[in-house]
Amino acid sequence: MSKGQKSSGIFRWYFQSNLLLRILLGLLFGAVLGLLVGPRVAVIQPLGSLLVNLLKMIVMPLILTSLVVGAASIQPRELGKIGLRIFLFYMITSALAVGVGLAMANLFKPGAGLELAAVADAAGKEFQQPRFVDTLLNMIPKNPFGALSGGAVLPTIFFALVFGIGVSVVRSSQEERLAKAGEAVFTVFEGCAEVMYILVRGILQYAPIGVFALIAVVFGKQGSKAFGSLGLVTLTAYAGFAIQIAGIYGIILILNKLRYGRFFKGAREAMITAFVTRSSSGTLPVTMRNVTENLGVPRKVASFTLPLGATINMDGTAIYMGVCALFITNAVGMDLTLAQQFTIILTAVLASIGSAGIPGAGAIMLLMVLNSIGITIEAGSSVAAAYAMILGIDALLDMGRTITNVTGDMVGTVLVSQKEGELNRSLWD
Ligand code: ASP
């Protein structure tokens, strides 16, 4: 066989074989390469950054266009009902998630007996707790174009929703001129949204290579640490993620007569992408594609519930907060009362809402949770040492957090579609 024929064979295999299989192979080979080569594997980081940047490039235009189309094709009253349902789902599962995290940490007791010395190299960090009204007010963009270009998801959702509702009102106007103009705006947004979906499909063709590089770098830098002294924290957190994904979401799906295996089959690409990119917002294009194409959710529902979920629904982050709060208090030999654990549940839910869907966000918001039980991080203190320890393996913990976060968004979205009678059940049988 000539050289040309051989390389076209590899190309053909690449583009014609199953995407998921390729992504899984990337994941596997990446992890092995990372563990074998160690930190030096970081030279292939650009291959991973390429995937992350491509996904990020598409996120804001995708949210804007698909949400405008979604809001314009839905009755405002229906939108309100979907909004309320998904919000309740997100809040309740987040509270359950912190409970799971605390239960796991009480069981495994990570950090106990560590008796940290009072010397640490973590810098002192102060945390200003944002006021609840401010969080709400900040959802309204002072400048929608600024929000869009700055990547601010919640304000963009708000603007896209009101704009979409406006389009729907103009479109259904009695006056022919207005109805025509409204229809034109709708068609433009609809066309743009379709283009975005095509671009996502194209970007995903590159995903296996990006996944390979991203996972290799994390395992190269941090993989070995997970087997060392921090193994118990990693294990505790991952036990929590597994219970949330397989147990809590599983029960929710089964109770709603949705086939468990079918869900995971349809959601796999998004779950793996979340795992390696460590970003719910970065994964959004894949999440949207999976729920609409594989799980039968209409775009008008997914375009609203998923960007919202990627911003406010962070069950994995909530579990992590429960586990790490207990790790830190155990490590410095502090006992937590039941009331303090309850405070952790409350603040962790708020902190997970406040965490952005980007890598490492949860680790910063953990400071808010620690603050709520009277722990501040002073430079050189033992608390700072314990915090620095978990920061050292944050990428590993973040992978588990993000896969849980994104799975929770998808379960909520499927459930709300089903409750609204909008789920294409034929895909589930
Ligand atoms: N990386 C997580 C996400 O994007 C947030 C976190 O750091 O907990 O969902």
mmCIF file of N, CA and C in Angstrom, residues 16-108:
data_model
loop_
_atom_site.group_PDB
_atom_site.id
_atom_site.type_symbol
_atom_site.label_atom_id
_atom_site.label_comp_id
_atom_site.label_asym_id
_atom_site.label_seq_id
_atom_site.Cartn_x
_atom_site.Cartn_y
_atom_site.Cartn_z
ATOM 1 N N GLN A 16 -14.979 8.125 10.283
ATOM 2 C CA GLN A 16 -16.141 7.247 10.138
ATOM 3 C C GLN A 16 -16.433 6.413 11.373
ATOM 4 N N SER A 17 -15.435 6.275 12.269
ATOM 5 C CA SER A 17 -15.722 5.443 13.438
ATOM 6 C C SER A 17 -16.582 6.253 14.411
ATOM 7 N N ASN A 18 -17.167 5.530 15.341
ATOM 8 C CA ASN A 18 -18.070 6.140 16.305
ATOM 9 C C ASN A 18 -17.358 7.216 17.153
ATOM 10 N N LEU A 19 -17.988 8.365 17.236
ATOM 11 C CA LEU A 19 -17.373 9.491 17.946
ATOM 12 C C LEU A 19 -17.101 9.146 19.412
ATOM 13 N N LEU A 20 -18.071 8.523 20.036
ATOM 14 C CA LEU A 20 -17.916 8.217 21.448
ATOM 15 C C LEU A 20 -16.753 7.260 21.695
ATOM 16 N N LEU A 21 -16.630 6.284 20.792
ATOM 17 C CA LEU A 21 -15.531 5.324 20.920
ATOM 18 C C LEU A 21 -14.197 6.072 20.847
ATOM 19 N N ARG A 22 -14.126 7.006 19.894
ATOM 20 C CA ARG A 22 -12.879 7.770 19.742
ATOM 21 C C ARG A 22 -12.598 8.600 20.989
ATOM 22 N N ILE A 23 -13.655 9.201 21.546
ATOM 23 C CA ILE A 23 -13.452 10.017 22.743
ATOM 24 C C ILE A 23 -12.994 9.139 23.909
ATOM 25 N N LEU A 24 -13.615 7.978 24.041
ATOM 26 C CA LEU A 24 -13.224 7.071 25.132
ATOM 27 C C LEU A 24 -11.776 6.611 24.982
ATOM 28 N N LEU A 25 -11.384 6.329 23.730
ATOM 29 C CA LEU A 25 -9.992 5.927 23.497
ATOM 30 C C LEU A 25 -9.049 7.063 23.874
ATOM 31 N N GLY A 26 -9.446 8.289 23.514
ATOM 32 C CA GLY A 26 -8.632 9.461 23.852
ATOM 33 C C GLY A 26 -8.450 9.564 25.357
ATOM 34 N N LEU A 27 -9.542 9.339 26.074
ATOM 35 C CA LEU A 27 -9.534 9.422 27.535
ATOM 36 C C LEU A 27 -8.569 8.388 28.125
ATOM 37 N N LEU A 28 -8.712 7.185 27.647
ATOM 38 C CA LEU A 28 -7.909 6.079 28.168
ATOM 39 C C LEU A 28 -6.422 6.278 27.875
ATOM 40 N N PHE A 29 -6.108 6.522 26.599
ATOM 41 C CA PHE A 29 -4.700 6.675 26.220
ATOM 42 C C PHE A 29 -4.097 7.908 26.885
ATOM 43 N N GLY A 30 -4.902 8.953 27.010
ATOM 44 C CA GLY A 30 -4.412 10.183 27.645
ATOM 45 C C GLY A 30 -4.017 9.914 29.084
ATOM 46 N N ALA A 31 -4.897 9.209 29.832
ATOM 47 C CA ALA A 31 -4.620 8.943 31.247
ATOM 48 C C ALA A 31 -3.352 8.091 31.376
ATOM 49 N N VAL A 32 -3.230 7.077 30.522
ATOM 50 C CA VAL A 32 -2.057 6.201 30.602
ATOM 51 C C VAL A 32 -0.790 6.998 30.287
ATOM 52 N N LEU A 33 -0.860 7.796 29.214
ATOM 53 C CA LEU A 33 0.316 8.583 28.835
ATOM 54 C C LEU A 33 0.720 9.526 29.972
ATOM 55 N N GLY A 34 -0.276 10.193 30.567
ATOM 56 C CA GLY A 34 0.008 11.140 31.653
ATOM 57 C C GLY A 34 0.712 10.452 32.807
ATOM 58 N N LEU A 35 0.185 9.298 33.220
ATOM 59 C CA LEU A 35 0.785 8.586 34.358
ATOM 60 C C LEU A 35 2.192 8.105 34.024
ATOM 61 N N LEU A 36 2.399 7.701 32.756
ATOM 62 C CA LEU A 36 3.725 7.203 32.369
ATOM 63 C C LEU A 36 4.754 8.316 32.262
ATOM 64 N N VAL A 37 4.359 9.419 31.634
ATOM 65 C CA VAL A 37 5.339 10.476 31.328
ATOM 66 C C VAL A 37 5.515 11.468 32.476
ATOM 67 N N GLY A 38 4.448 11.686 33.258
ATOM 68 C CA GLY A 38 4.557 12.645 34.356
ATOM 69 C C GLY A 38 4.400 14.084 33.866
ATOM 70 N N PRO A 39 4.856 15.076 34.688
ATOM 71 C CA PRO A 39 4.597 16.489 34.386
ATOM 72 C C PRO A 39 5.069 16.944 33.010
ATOM 73 N N ARG A 40 6.093 16.256 32.453
ATOM 74 C CA ARG A 40 6.617 16.717 31.159
ATOM 75 C C ARG A 40 5.611 16.597 30.016
ATOM 76 N N VAL A 41 4.530 15.846 30.270
ATOM 77 C CA VAL A 41 3.522 15.667 29.232
ATOM 78 C C VAL A 41 2.830 16.997 28.911
ATOM 79 N N ALA A 42 3.063 17.997 29.765
ATOM 80 C CA ALA A 42 2.429 19.314 29.566
ATOM 81 C C ALA A 42 2.737 19.933 28.204
ATOM 82 N N VAL A 43 3.745 19.421 27.499
ATOM 83 C CA VAL A 43 4.030 19.992 26.167
ATOM 84 C C VAL A 43 2.838 19.830 25.217
ATOM 85 N N ILE A 44 1.957 18.845 25.484
ATOM 86 C CA ILE A 44 0.841 18.687 24.554
ATOM 87 C C ILE A 44 -0.398 19.495 24.978
ATOM 88 N N GLN A 45 -0.217 20.309 26.019
ATOM 89 C CA GLN A 45 -1.333 21.146 26.498
ATOM 90 C C GLN A 45 -2.046 21.921 25.372
ATOM 91 N N PRO A 46 -1.293 22.530 24.417
ATOM 92 C CA PRO A 46 -1.991 23.307 23.368
ATOM 93 C C PRO A 46 -3.057 22.505 22.624
ATOM 94 N N LEU A 47 -2.834 21.205 22.459
ATOM 95 C CA LEU A 47 -3.843 20.392 21.766
ATOM 96 C C LEU A 47 -5.155 20.366 22.563
ATOM 97 N N GLY A 48 -5.023 20.369 23.894
ATOM 98 C CA GLY A 48 -6.211 20.392 24.750
ATOM 99 C C GLY A 48 -6.839 21.769 24.766
ATOM 100 N N SER A 49 -5.976 22.810 24.857
ATOM 101 C CA SER A 49 -6.506 24.179 24.893
ATOM 102 C C SER A 49 -7.278 24.478 23.621
ATOM 103 N N LEU A 50 -6.856 23.867 22.518
ATOM 104 C CA LEU A 50 -7.554 24.096 21.254
ATOM 105 C C LEU A 50 -9.023 23.675 21.381
ATOM 106 N N LEU A 51 -9.275 22.523 21.983
ATOM 107 C CA LEU A 51 -10.662 22.062 22.145
ATOM 108 C C LEU A 51 -11.434 23.012 23.067
ATOM 109 N N VAL A 52 -10.794 23.367 24.195
ATOM 110 C CA VAL A 52 -11.475 24.231 25.156
ATOM 111 C C VAL A 52 -11.815 25.570 24.503
ATOM 112 N N ASN A 53 -10.858 26.133 23.764
ATOM 113 C CA ASN A 53 -11.118 27.427 23.135
ATOM 114 C C ASN A 53 -12.220 27.345 22.089
ATOM 115 N N LEU A 54 -12.209 26.257 21.320
ATOM 116 C CA LEU A 54 -13.259 26.106 20.302
ATOM 117 C C LEU A 54 -14.642 26.041 20.955
ATOM 118 N N LEU A 55 -14.726 25.280 22.053
ATOM 119 C CA LEU A 55 -16.020 25.170 22.732
ATOM 120 C C LEU A 55 -16.425 26.516 23.317
ATOM 121 N N LYS A 56 -15.446 27.193 23.920
ATOM 122 C CA LYS A 56 -15.772 28.499 24.532
ATOM 123 C C LYS A 56 -16.222 29.491 23.483
ATOM 124 N N MET A 57 -15.591 29.414 22.319
ATOM 125 C CA MET A 57 -15.912 30.334 21.223
ATOM 126 C C MET A 57 -17.402 30.278 20.891
ATOM 127 N N ILE A 58 -17.966 29.078 21.002
ATOM 128 C CA ILE A 58 -19.320 28.886 20.516
ATOM 129 C C ILE A 58 -20.375 29.124 21.603
ATOM 130 N N VAL A 59 -19.927 29.135 22.887
ATOM 131 C CA VAL A 59 -20.910 29.145 23.977
ATOM 132 C C VAL A 59 -21.847 30.356 23.959
ATOM 133 N N MET A 60 -21.291 31.567 23.947
ATOM 134 C CA MET A 60 -22.171 32.732 24.078
ATOM 135 C C MET A 60 -23.095 32.908 22.863
ATOM 136 N N PRO A 61 -22.563 32.796 21.625
ATOM 137 C CA PRO A 61 -23.499 32.885 20.489
ATOM 138 C C PRO A 61 -24.560 31.788 20.530
ATOM 139 N N LEU A 62 -24.178 30.609 21.005
ATOM 140 C CA LEU A 62 -25.143 29.505 21.078
ATOM 141 C C LEU A 62 -26.247 29.818 22.085
ATOM 142 N N ILE A 63 -25.842 30.297 23.266
ATOM 143 C CA ILE A 63 -26.850 30.615 24.292
ATOM 144 C C ILE A 63 -27.800 31.688 23.742
ATOM 145 N N LEU A 64 -27.226 32.751 23.187
ATOM 146 C CA LEU A 64 -28.074 33.856 22.734
ATOM 147 C C LEU A 64 -29.056 33.407 21.654
ATOM 148 N N THR A 65 -28.521 32.789 20.600
ATOM 149 C CA THR A 65 -29.407 32.478 19.474
ATOM 150 C C THR A 65 -30.428 31.404 19.842
ATOM 151 N N SER A 66 -29.991 30.340 20.515
ATOM 152 C CA SER A 66 -30.961 29.277 20.766
ATOM 153 C C SER A 66 -31.980 29.702 21.822
ATOM 154 N N LEU A 67 -31.565 30.541 22.749
ATOM 155 C CA LEU A 67 -32.520 30.965 23.775
ATOM 156 C C LEU A 67 -33.537 31.965 23.210
ATOM 157 N N VAL A 68 -33.094 32.841 22.321
ATOM 158 C CA VAL A 68 -34.048 33.775 21.690
ATOM 159 C C VAL A 68 -35.092 32.962 20.916
ATOM 160 N N VAL A 69 -34.624 31.977 20.139
ATOM 161 C CA VAL A 69 -35.559 31.155 19.375
ATOM 162 C C VAL A 69 -36.485 30.403 20.330
ATOM 163 N N GLY A 70 -35.895 29.831 21.408
ATOM 164 C CA GLY A 70 -36.705 29.089 22.383
ATOM 165 C C GLY A 70 -37.773 29.971 23.013
ATOM 166 N N ALA A 71 -37.349 31.144 23.515
ATOM 167 C CA ALA A 71 -38.304 32.017 24.212
ATOM 168 C C ALA A 71 -39.357 32.539 23.249
ATOM 169 N N ALA A 72 -38.986 32.726 21.982
ATOM 170 C CA ALA A 72 -39.941 33.271 21.019
ATOM 171 C C ALA A 72 -40.963 32.212 20.588
ATOM 172 N N SER A 73 -40.624 30.933 20.811
ATOM 173 C CA SER A 73 -41.592 29.921 20.372
ATOM 174 C C SER A 73 -42.401 29.333 21.526
ATOM 175 N N ILE A 74 -42.302 29.935 22.673
ATOM 176 C CA ILE A 74 -42.961 29.373 23.854
ATOM 177 C C ILE A 74 -43.885 30.441 24.448
ATOM 178 N N GLN A 75 -45.017 30.028 25.004
ATOM 179 C CA GLN A 75 -45.892 31.007 25.679
ATOM 180 C C GLN A 75 -45.210 31.479 26.966
ATOM 181 N N PRO A 76 -45.259 32.793 27.266
ATOM 182 C CA PRO A 76 -44.601 33.261 28.493
ATOM 183 C C PRO A 76 -45.045 32.479 29.737
ATOM 184 N N ARG A 77 -46.336 32.088 29.787
ATOM 185 C CA ARG A 77 -46.819 31.377 30.970
ATOM 186 C C ARG A 77 -46.126 30.003 31.094
ATOM 187 N N GLU A 78 -45.982 29.362 29.934
ATOM 188 C CA GLU A 78 -45.321 28.059 29.894
ATOM 189 C C GLU A 78 -43.854 28.207 30.344
ATOM 190 N N LEU A 79 -43.242 29.286 29.874
ATOM 191 C CA LEU A 79 -41.851 29.568 30.219
ATOM 192 C C LEU A 79 -41.706 29.697 31.731
ATOM 193 N N GLY A 80 -42.681 30.395 32.348
ATOM 194 C CA GLY A 80 -42.673 30.583 33.796
ATOM 195 C C GLY A 80 -42.760 29.245 34.505
ATOM 196 N N LYS A 81 -43.604 28.364 33.979
ATOM 197 C CA LYS A 81 -43.795 27.054 34.613
ATOM 198 C C LYS A 81 -42.509 26.221 34.507
ATOM 199 N N ILE A 82 -41.919 26.244 33.315
ATOM 200 C CA ILE A 82 -40.658 25.507 33.137
ATOM 201 C C ILE A 82 -39.600 26.071 34.077
ATOM 202 N N GLY A 83 -39.550 27.406 34.143
ATOM 203 C CA GLY A 83 -38.550 28.077 34.983
ATOM 204 C C GLY A 83 -38.678 27.647 36.441
ATOM 205 N N LEU A 84 -39.913 27.654 36.931
ATOM 206 C CA LEU A 84 -40.137 27.310 38.335
ATOM 207 C C LEU A 84 -39.752 25.856 38.592
ATOM 208 N N ARG A 85 -40.187 24.986 37.712
ATOM 209 C CA ARG A 85 -39.902 23.553 37.893
ATOM 210 C C ARG A 85 -38.399 23.292 37.918
ATOM 211 N N ILE A 86 -37.689 23.850 36.928
ATOM 212 C CA ILE A 86 -36.259 23.548 36.844
ATOM 213 C C ILE A 86 -35.526 24.164 38.026
ATOM 214 N N PHE A 87 -35.978 25.330 38.456
ATOM 215 C CA PHE A 87 -35.325 25.990 39.585
ATOM 216 C C PHE A 87 -35.468 25.123 40.849
ATOM 217 N N LEU A 88 -36.687 24.633 41.080
ATOM 218 C CA LEU A 88 -36.908 23.781 42.251
ATOM 219 C C LEU A 88 -36.056 22.518 42.163
ATOM 220 N N PHE A 89 -36.029 21.919 40.972
ATOM 221 C CA PHE A 89 -35.227 20.706 40.798
ATOM 222 C C PHE A 89 -33.762 20.992 41.132
ATOM 223 N N TYR A 90 -33.249 22.080 40.578
ATOM 224 C CA TYR A 90 -31.839 22.403 40.799
ATOM 225 C C TYR A 90 -31.540 22.623 42.283
ATOM 226 N N MET A 91 -32.437 23.342 42.971
ATOM 227 C CA MET A 91 -32.164 23.640 44.379
ATOM 228 C C MET A 91 -32.229 22.394 45.252
ATOM 229 N N ILE A 92 -33.267 21.579 45.026
ATOM 230 C CA ILE A 92 -33.435 20.395 45.877
ATOM 231 C C ILE A 92 -32.276 19.412 45.668
ATOM 232 N N THR A 93 -31.895 19.187 44.403
ATOM 233 C CA THR A 93 -30.800 18.230 44.190
ATOM 234 C C THR A 93 -29.475 18.781 44.725
ATOM 235 N N SER A 94 -29.306 20.106 44.711
ATOM 236 C CA SER A 94 -28.053 20.652 45.260
ATOM 237 C C SER A 94 -27.998 20.431 46.763
ATOM 238 N N ALA A 95 -29.145 20.643 47.451
ATOM 239 C CA ALA A 95 -29.159 20.446 48.910
ATOM 240 C C ALA A 95 -28.882 18.973 49.221
ATOM 241 N N LEU A 96 -29.495 18.067 48.447
ATOM 242 C CA LEU A 96 -29.234 16.635 48.651
ATOM 243 C C LEU A 96 -27.746 16.342 48.460
ATOM 244 N N ALA A 97 -27.169 17.011 47.459
ATOM 245 C CA ALA A 97 -25.762 16.766 47.139
ATOM 246 C C ALA A 97 -24.847 17.138 48.305
ATOM 247 N N VAL A 98 -25.086 18.285 48.937
ATOM 248 C CA VAL A 98 -24.216 18.641 50.078
ATOM 249 C C VAL A 98 -24.382 17.589 51.163
ATOM 250 N N GLY A 99 -25.645 17.140 51.367
ATOM 251 C CA GLY A 99 -25.901 16.096 52.356
ATOM 252 C C GLY A 99 -25.079 14.849 52.046
ATOM 253 N N VAL A 100 -25.049 14.462 50.765
ATOM 254 C CA VAL A 100 -24.265 13.289 50.355
ATOM 255 C C VAL A 100 -22.784 13.521 50.683
ATOM 256 N N GLY A 101 -22.297 14.717 50.366
ATOM 257 C CA GLY A 101 -20.884 15.041 50.630
ATOM 258 C C GLY A 101 -20.564 14.937 52.111
ATOM 259 N N LEU A 102 -21.444 15.512 52.931
ATOM 260 C CA LEU A 102 -21.199 15.474 54.381
ATOM 261 C C LEU A 102 -21.262 14.040 54.900
ATOM 262 N N ALA A 103 -22.231 13.285 54.404
ATOM 263 C CA ALA A 103 -22.363 11.897 54.866
ATOM 264 C C ALA A 103 -21.097 11.116 54.524
ATOM 265 N N MET A 104 -20.603 11.288 53.304
ATOM 266 C CA MET A 104 -19.392 10.573 52.898
ATOM 267 C C MET A 104 -18.203 10.983 53.765
ATOM 268 N N ALA A 105 -18.116 12.292 54.046
ATOM 269 C CA ALA A 105 -16.973 12.767 54.826
ATOM 270 C C ALA A 105 -17.066 12.289 56.270
ATOM 271 N N ASN A 106 -18.313 12.184 56.804
ATOM 272 C CA ASN A 106 -18.461 11.659 58.164
ATOM 273 C C ASN A 106 -18.073 10.187 58.206
ATOM 274 N N LEU A 107 -18.317 9.507 57.081
ATOM 275 C CA LEU A 107 -18.025 8.084 57.008
ATOM 276 C C LEU A 107 -16.519 7.826 56.861
ATOM 277 N N PHE A 108 -15.908 8.501 55.872
ATOM 278 C CA PHE A 108 -14.496 8.209 55.572
ATOM 279 C C PHE A 108 -13.509 9.028 56.417
#
